[in-house]
mmCIF file of N, CA and C and ligand atoms in Angstrom:
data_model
loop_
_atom_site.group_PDB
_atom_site.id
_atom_site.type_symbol
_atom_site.label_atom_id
_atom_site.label_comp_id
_atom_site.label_asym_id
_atom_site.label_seq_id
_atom_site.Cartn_x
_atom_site.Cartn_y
_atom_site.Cartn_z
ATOM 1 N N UNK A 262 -6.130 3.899 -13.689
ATOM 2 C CA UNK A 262 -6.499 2.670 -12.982
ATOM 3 C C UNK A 262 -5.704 1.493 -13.542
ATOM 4 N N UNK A 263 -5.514 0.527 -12.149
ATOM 5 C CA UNK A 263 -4.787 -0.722 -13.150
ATOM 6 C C UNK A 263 -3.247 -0.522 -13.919
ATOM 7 N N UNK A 264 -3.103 0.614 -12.946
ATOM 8 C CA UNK A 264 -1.418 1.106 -13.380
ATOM 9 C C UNK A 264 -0.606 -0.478 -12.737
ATOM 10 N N UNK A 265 -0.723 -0.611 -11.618
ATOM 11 C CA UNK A 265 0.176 -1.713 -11.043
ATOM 12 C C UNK A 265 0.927 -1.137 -10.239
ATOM 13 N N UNK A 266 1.252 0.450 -10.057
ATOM 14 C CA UNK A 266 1.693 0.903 -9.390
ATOM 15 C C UNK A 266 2.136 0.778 -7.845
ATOM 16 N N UNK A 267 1.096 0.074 -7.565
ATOM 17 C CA UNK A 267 0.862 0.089 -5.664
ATOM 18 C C UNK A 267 1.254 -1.287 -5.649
ATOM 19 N N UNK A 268 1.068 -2.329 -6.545
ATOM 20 C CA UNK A 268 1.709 -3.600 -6.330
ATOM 21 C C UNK A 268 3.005 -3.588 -6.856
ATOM 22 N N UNK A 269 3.753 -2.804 -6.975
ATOM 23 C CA UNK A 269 5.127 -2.677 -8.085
ATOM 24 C C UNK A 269 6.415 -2.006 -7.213
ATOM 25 N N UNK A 270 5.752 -1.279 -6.020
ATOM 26 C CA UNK A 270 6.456 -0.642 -6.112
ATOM 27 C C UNK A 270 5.801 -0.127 -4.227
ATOM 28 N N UNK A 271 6.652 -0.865 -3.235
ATOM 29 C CA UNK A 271 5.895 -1.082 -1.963
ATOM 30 C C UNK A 271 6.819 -1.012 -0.806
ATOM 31 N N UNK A 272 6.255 -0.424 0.233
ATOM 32 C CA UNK A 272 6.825 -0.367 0.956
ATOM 33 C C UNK A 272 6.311 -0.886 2.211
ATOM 34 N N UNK A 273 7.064 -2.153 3.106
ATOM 35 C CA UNK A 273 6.531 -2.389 4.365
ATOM 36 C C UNK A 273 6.722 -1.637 5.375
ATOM 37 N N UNK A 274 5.877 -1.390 6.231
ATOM 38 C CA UNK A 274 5.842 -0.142 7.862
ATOM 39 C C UNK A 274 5.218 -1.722 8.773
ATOM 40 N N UNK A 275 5.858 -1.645 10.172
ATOM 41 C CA UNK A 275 5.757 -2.257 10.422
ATOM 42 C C UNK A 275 5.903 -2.090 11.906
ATOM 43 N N UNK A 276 5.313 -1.570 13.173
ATOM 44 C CA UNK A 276 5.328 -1.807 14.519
ATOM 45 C C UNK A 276 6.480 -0.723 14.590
ATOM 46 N N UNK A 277 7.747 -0.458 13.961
ATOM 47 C CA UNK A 277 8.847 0.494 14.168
ATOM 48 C C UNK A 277 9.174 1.450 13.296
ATOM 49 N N UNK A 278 8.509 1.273 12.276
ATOM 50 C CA UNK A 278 8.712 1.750 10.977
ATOM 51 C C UNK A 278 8.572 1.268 9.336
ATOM 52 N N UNK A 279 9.152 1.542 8.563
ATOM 53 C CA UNK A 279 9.649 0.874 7.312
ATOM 54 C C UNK A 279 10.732 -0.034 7.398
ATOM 55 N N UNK A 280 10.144 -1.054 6.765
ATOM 56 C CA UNK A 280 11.122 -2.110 6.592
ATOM 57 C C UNK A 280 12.431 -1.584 6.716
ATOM 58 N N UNK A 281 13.743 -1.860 6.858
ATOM 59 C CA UNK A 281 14.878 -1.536 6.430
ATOM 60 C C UNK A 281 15.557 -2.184 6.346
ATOM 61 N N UNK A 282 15.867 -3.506 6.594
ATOM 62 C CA UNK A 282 16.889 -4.909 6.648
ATOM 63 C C UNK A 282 16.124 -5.691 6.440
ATOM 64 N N UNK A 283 16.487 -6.465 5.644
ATOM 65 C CA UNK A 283 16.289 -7.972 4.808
ATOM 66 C C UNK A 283 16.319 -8.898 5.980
ATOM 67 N N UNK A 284 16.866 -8.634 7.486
ATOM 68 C CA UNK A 284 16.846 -10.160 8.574
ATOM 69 C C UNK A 284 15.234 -9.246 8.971
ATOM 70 N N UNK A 285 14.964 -7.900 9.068
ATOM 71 C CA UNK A 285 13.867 -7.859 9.560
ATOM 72 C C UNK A 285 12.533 -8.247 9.012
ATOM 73 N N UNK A 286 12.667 -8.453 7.608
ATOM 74 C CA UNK A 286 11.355 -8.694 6.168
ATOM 75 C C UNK A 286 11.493 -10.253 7.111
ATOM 76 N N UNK A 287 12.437 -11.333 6.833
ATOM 77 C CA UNK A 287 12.618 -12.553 7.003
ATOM 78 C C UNK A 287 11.392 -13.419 7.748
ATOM 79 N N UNK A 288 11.859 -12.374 9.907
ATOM 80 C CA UNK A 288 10.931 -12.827 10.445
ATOM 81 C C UNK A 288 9.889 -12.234 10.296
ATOM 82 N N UNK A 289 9.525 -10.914 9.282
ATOM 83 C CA UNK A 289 7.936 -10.612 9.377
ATOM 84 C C UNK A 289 6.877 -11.674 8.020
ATOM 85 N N UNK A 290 8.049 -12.146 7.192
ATOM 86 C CA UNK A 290 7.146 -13.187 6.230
ATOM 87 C C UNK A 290 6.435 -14.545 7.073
ATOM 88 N N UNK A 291 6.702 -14.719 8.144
ATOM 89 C CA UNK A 291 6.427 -15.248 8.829
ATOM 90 C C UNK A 291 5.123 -15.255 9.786
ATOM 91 N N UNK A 292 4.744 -14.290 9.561
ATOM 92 C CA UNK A 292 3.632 -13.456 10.136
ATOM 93 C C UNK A 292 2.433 -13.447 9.728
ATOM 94 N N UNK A 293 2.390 -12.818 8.242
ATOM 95 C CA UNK A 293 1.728 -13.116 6.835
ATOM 96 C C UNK A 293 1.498 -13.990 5.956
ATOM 97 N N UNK A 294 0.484 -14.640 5.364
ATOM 98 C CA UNK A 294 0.763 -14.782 4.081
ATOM 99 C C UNK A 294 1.380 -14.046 2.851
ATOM 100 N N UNK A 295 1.064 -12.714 3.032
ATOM 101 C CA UNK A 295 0.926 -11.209 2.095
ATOM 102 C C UNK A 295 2.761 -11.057 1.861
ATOM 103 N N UNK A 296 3.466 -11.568 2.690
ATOM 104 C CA UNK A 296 4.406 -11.082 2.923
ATOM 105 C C UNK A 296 5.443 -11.940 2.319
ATOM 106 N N UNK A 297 4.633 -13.335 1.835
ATOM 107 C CA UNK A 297 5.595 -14.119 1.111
ATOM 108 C C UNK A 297 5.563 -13.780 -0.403
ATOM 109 N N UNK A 298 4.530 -12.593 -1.155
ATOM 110 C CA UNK A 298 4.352 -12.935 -1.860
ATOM 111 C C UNK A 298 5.528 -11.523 -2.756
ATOM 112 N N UNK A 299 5.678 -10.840 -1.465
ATOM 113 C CA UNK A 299 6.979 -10.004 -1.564
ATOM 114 C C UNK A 299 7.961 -9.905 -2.254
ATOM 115 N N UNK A 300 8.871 -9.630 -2.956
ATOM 116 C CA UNK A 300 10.442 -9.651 -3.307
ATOM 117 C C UNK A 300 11.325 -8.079 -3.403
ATOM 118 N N UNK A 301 12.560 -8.347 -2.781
ATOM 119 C CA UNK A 301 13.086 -7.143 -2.513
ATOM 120 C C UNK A 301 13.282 -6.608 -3.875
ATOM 121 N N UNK A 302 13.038 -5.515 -4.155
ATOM 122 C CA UNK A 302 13.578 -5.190 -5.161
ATOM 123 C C UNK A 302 14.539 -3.862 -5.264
ATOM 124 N N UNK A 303 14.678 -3.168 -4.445
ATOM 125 C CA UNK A 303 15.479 -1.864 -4.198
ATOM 126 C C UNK A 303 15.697 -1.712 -2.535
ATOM 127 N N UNK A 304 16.783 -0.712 -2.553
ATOM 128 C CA UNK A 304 16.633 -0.280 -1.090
ATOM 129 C C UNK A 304 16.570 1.097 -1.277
ATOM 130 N N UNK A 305 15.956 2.389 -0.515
ATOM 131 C CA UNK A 305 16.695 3.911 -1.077
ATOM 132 C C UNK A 305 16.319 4.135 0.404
ATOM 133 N N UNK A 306 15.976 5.949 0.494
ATOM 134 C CA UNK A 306 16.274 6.618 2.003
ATOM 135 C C UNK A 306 15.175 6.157 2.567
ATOM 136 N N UNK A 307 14.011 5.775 2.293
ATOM 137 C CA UNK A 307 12.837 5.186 3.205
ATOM 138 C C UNK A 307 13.158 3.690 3.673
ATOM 139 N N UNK A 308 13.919 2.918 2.942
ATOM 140 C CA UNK A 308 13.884 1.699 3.410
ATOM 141 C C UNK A 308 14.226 0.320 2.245
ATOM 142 N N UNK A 309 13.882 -0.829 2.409
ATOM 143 C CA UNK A 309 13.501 -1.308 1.864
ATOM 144 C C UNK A 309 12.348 -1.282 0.391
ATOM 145 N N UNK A 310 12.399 -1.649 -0.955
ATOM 146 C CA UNK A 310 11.454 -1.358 -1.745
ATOM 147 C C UNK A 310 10.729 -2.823 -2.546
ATOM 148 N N UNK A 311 9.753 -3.423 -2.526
ATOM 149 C CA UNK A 311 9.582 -4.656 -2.745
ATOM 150 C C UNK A 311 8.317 -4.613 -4.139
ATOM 151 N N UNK A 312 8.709 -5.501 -4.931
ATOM 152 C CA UNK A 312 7.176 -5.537 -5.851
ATOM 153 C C UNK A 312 6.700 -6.971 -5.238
ATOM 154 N N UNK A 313 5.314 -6.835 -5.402
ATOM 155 C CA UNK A 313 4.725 -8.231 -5.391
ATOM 156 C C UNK A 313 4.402 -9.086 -6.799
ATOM 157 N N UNK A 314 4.785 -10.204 -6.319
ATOM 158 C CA UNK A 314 4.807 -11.438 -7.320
ATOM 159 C C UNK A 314 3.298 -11.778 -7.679
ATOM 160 N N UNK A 315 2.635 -11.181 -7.370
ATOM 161 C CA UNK A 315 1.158 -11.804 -7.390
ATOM 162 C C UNK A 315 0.504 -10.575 -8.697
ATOM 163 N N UNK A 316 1.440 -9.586 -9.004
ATOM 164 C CA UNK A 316 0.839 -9.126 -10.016
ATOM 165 C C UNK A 316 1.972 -9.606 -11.356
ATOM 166 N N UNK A 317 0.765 -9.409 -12.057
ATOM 167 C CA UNK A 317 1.338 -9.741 -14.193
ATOM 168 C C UNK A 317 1.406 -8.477 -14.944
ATOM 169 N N UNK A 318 2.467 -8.075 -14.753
ATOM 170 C CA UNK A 318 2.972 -7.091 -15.557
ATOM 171 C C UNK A 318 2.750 -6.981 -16.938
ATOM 172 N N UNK A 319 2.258 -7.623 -17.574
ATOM 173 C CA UNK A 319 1.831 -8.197 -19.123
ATOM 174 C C UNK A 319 0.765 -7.547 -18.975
ATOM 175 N N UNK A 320 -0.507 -7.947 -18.130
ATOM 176 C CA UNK A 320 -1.804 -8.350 -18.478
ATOM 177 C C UNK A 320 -2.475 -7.081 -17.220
ATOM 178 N N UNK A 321 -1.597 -6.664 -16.799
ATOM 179 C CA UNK A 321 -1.536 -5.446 -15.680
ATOM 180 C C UNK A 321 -3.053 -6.228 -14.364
ATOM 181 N N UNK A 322 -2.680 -7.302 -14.307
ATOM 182 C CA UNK A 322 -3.626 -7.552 -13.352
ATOM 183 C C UNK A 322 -3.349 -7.864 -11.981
ATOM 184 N N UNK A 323 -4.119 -8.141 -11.049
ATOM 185 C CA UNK A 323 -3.340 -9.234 -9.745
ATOM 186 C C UNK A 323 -3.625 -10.374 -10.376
ATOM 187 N N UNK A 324 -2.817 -11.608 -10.118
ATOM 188 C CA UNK A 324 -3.475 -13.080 -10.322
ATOM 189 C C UNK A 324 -3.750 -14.044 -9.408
ATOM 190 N N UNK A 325 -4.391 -13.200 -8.022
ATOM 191 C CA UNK A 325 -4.958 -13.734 -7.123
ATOM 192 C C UNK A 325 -6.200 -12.466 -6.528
ATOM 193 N N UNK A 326 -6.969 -11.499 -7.716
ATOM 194 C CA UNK A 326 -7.625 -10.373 -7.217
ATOM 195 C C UNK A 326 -8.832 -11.215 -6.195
ATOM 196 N N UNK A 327 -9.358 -12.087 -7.122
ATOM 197 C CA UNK A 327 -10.552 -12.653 -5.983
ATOM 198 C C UNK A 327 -10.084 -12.537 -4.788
ATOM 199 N N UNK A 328 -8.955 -12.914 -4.075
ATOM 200 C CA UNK A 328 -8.234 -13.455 -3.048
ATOM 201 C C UNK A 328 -7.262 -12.825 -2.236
ATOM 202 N N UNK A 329 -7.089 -11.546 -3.066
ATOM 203 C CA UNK A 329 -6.245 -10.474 -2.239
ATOM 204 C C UNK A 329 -6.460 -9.928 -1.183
ATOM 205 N N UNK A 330 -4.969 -9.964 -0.549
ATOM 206 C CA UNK A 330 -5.365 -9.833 1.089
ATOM 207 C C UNK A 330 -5.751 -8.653 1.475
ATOM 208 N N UNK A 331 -6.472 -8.206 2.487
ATOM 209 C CA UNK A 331 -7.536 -7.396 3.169
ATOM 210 C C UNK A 331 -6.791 -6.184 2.749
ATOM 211 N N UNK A 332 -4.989 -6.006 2.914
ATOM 212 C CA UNK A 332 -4.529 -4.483 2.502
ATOM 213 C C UNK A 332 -5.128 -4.091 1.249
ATOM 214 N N UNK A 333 -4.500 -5.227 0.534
ATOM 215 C CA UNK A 333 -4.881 -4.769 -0.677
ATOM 216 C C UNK A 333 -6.616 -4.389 -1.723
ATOM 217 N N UNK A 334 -7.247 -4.834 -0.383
ATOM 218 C CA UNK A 334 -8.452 -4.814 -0.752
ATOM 219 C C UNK A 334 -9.172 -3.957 -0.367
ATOM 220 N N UNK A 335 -8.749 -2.982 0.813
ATOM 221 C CA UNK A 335 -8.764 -1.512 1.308
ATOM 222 C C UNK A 335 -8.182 -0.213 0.927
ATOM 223 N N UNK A 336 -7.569 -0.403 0.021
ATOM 224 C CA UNK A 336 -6.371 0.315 -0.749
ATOM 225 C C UNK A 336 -6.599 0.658 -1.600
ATOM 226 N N UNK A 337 -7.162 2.617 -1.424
ATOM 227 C CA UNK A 337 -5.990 3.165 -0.761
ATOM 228 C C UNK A 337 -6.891 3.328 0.460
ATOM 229 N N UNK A 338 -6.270 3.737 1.534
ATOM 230 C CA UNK A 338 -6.968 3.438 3.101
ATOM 231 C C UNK A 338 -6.070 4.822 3.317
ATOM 232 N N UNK A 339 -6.513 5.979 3.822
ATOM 233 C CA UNK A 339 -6.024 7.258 4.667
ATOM 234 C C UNK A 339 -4.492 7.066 5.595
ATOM 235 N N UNK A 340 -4.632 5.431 5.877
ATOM 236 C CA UNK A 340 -3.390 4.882 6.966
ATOM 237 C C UNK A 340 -2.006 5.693 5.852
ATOM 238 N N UNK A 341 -2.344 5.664 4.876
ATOM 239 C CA UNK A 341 -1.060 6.111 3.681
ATOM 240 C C UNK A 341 -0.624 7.135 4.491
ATOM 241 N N UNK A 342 -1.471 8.454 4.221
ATOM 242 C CA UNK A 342 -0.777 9.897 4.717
ATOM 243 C C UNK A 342 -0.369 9.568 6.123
ATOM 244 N N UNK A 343 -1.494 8.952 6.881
ATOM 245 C CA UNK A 343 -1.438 9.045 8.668
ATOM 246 C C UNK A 343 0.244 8.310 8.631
ATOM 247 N N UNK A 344 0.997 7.417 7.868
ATOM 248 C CA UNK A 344 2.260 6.913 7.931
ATOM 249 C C UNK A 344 3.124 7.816 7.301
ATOM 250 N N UNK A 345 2.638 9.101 6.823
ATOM 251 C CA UNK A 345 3.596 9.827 5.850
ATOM 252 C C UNK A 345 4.161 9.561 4.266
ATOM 253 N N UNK A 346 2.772 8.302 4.312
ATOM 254 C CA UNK A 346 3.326 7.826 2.570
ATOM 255 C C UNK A 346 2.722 9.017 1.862
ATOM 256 N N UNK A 347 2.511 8.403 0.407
ATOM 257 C CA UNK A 347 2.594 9.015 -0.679
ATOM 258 C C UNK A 347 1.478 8.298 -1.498
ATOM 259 N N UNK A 348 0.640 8.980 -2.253
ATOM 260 C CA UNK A 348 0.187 8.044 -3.425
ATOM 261 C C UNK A 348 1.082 7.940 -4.781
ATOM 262 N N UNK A 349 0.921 7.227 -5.935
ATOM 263 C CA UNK A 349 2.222 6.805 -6.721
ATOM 264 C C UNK A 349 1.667 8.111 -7.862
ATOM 265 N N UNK A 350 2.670 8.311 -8.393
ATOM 266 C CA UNK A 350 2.345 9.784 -8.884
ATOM 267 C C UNK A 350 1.239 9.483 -9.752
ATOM 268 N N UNK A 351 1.053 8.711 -10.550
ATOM 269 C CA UNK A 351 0.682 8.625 -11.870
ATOM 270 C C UNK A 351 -1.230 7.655 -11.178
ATOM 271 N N UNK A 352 -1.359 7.738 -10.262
ATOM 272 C CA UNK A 352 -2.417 6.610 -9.568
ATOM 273 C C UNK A 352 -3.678 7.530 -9.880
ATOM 274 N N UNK A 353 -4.680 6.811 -10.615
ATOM 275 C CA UNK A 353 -6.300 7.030 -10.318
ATOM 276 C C UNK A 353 -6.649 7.613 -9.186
ATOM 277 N N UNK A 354 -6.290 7.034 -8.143
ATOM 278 C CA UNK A 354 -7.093 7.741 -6.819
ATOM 279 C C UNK A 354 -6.378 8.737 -6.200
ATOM 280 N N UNK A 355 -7.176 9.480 -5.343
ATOM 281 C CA UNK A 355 -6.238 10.379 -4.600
ATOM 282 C C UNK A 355 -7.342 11.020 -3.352
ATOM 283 N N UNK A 356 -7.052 11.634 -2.325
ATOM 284 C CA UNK A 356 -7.528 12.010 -1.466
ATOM 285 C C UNK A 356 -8.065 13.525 -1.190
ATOM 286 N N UNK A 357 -9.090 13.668 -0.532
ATOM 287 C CA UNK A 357 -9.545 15.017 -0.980
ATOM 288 C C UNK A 357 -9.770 15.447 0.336
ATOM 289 N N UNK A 358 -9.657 16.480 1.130
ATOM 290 C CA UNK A 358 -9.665 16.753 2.341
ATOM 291 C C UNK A 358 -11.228 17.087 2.352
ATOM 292 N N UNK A 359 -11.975 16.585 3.890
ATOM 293 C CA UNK A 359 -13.311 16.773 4.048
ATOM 294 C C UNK A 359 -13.212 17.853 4.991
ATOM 295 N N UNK A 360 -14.432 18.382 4.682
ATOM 296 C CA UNK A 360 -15.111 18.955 5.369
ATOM 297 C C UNK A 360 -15.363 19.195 7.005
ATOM 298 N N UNK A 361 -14.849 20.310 7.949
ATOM 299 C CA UNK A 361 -14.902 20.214 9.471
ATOM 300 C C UNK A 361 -16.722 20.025 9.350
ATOM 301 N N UNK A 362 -16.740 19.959 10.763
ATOM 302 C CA UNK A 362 -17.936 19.750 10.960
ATOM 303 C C UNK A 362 -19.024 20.841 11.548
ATOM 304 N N UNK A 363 -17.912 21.789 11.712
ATOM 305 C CA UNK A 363 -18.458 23.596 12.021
ATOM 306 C C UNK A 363 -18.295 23.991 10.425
ATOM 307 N N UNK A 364 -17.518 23.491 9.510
ATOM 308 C CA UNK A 364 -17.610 23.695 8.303
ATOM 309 C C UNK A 364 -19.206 23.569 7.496
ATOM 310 N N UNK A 365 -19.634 22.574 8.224
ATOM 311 C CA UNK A 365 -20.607 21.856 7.524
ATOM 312 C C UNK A 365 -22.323 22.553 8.011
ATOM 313 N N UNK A 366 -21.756 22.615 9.608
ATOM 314 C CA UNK A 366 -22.798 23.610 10.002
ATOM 315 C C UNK A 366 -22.942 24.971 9.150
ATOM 316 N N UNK A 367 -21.686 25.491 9.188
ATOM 317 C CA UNK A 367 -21.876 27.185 8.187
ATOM 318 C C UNK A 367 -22.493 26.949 7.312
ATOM 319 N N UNK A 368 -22.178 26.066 6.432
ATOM 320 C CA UNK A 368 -22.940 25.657 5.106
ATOM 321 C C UNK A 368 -24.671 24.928 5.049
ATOM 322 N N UNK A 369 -25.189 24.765 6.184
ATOM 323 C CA UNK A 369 -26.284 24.436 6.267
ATOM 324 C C UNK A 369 -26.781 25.662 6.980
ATOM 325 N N UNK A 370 -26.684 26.686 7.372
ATOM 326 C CA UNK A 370 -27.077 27.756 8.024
ATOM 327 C C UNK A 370 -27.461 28.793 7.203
ATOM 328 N N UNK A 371 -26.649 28.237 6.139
ATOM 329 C CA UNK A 371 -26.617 29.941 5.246
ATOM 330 C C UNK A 371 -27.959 29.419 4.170
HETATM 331 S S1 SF4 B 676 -1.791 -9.284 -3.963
HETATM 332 FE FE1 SF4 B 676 -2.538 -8.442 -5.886
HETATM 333 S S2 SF4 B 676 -3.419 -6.423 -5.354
HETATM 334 FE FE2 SF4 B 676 -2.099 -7.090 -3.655
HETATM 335 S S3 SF4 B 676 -0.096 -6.142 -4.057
HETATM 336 FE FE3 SF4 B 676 -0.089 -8.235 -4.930
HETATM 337 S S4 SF4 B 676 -0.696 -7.976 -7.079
HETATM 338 FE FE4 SF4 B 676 -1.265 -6.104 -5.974
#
């Protein structure tokens, strides 16, 4: 927990995809608040790669947690896999596949 991982190390999807050009981040900071708080920091085969400025790498915190925007306050949200992301290797959370619902019947039957 409190790796910083997910604020460090980000990727925008966006109506077409993943970010991939710096004129396209431009007009989407425009959109957001969330999006100013951005900075490019890599590009590789997915796209664009950005950390946010709103975390302290020192003190491994956000320094706006009261106030963090709704992504980040849902996160991690299932939308990850449904986009083909990834969780960050080393991350606290992770996802566990549920239960069908004929699954659930067998198991109350028996
Ligand atoms: S606003 Fe806070 S929680 Fe959200 S990405 Fe930035 S540092 Fe992380």
């Amino acid at each position: 927990m409190r790796c910083g991982a997910c604020c460090t190390k980000i990727y925008v999807n966006h109506q077409k995809g993943i970010i991939k050009d710096e004129e396209e981040f431009l007009k989407l900071k425009k959109l957001h608040p969330f999006y100013t708080y951005l900075e490019i920091i890599d590009k590789d085969e997915n796209g664009l790669v950005f950390k946010c400025n709103k975390f302290d790498k020192k003190k491994h915190i956000c320094t706006i947690h009261k106030y963090r925007p709704g992504i980040c306050r849902r996160y991690p949200s299932e939308i990850i896999l449904k986009m083909n992301g990834v969780m960050h290797e080393n991350c606290g959370y992770s996802f566990k596949p549920i239960d069908s619902f004929s699954e659930i019947l067998k198991k109350m039957k028996k």
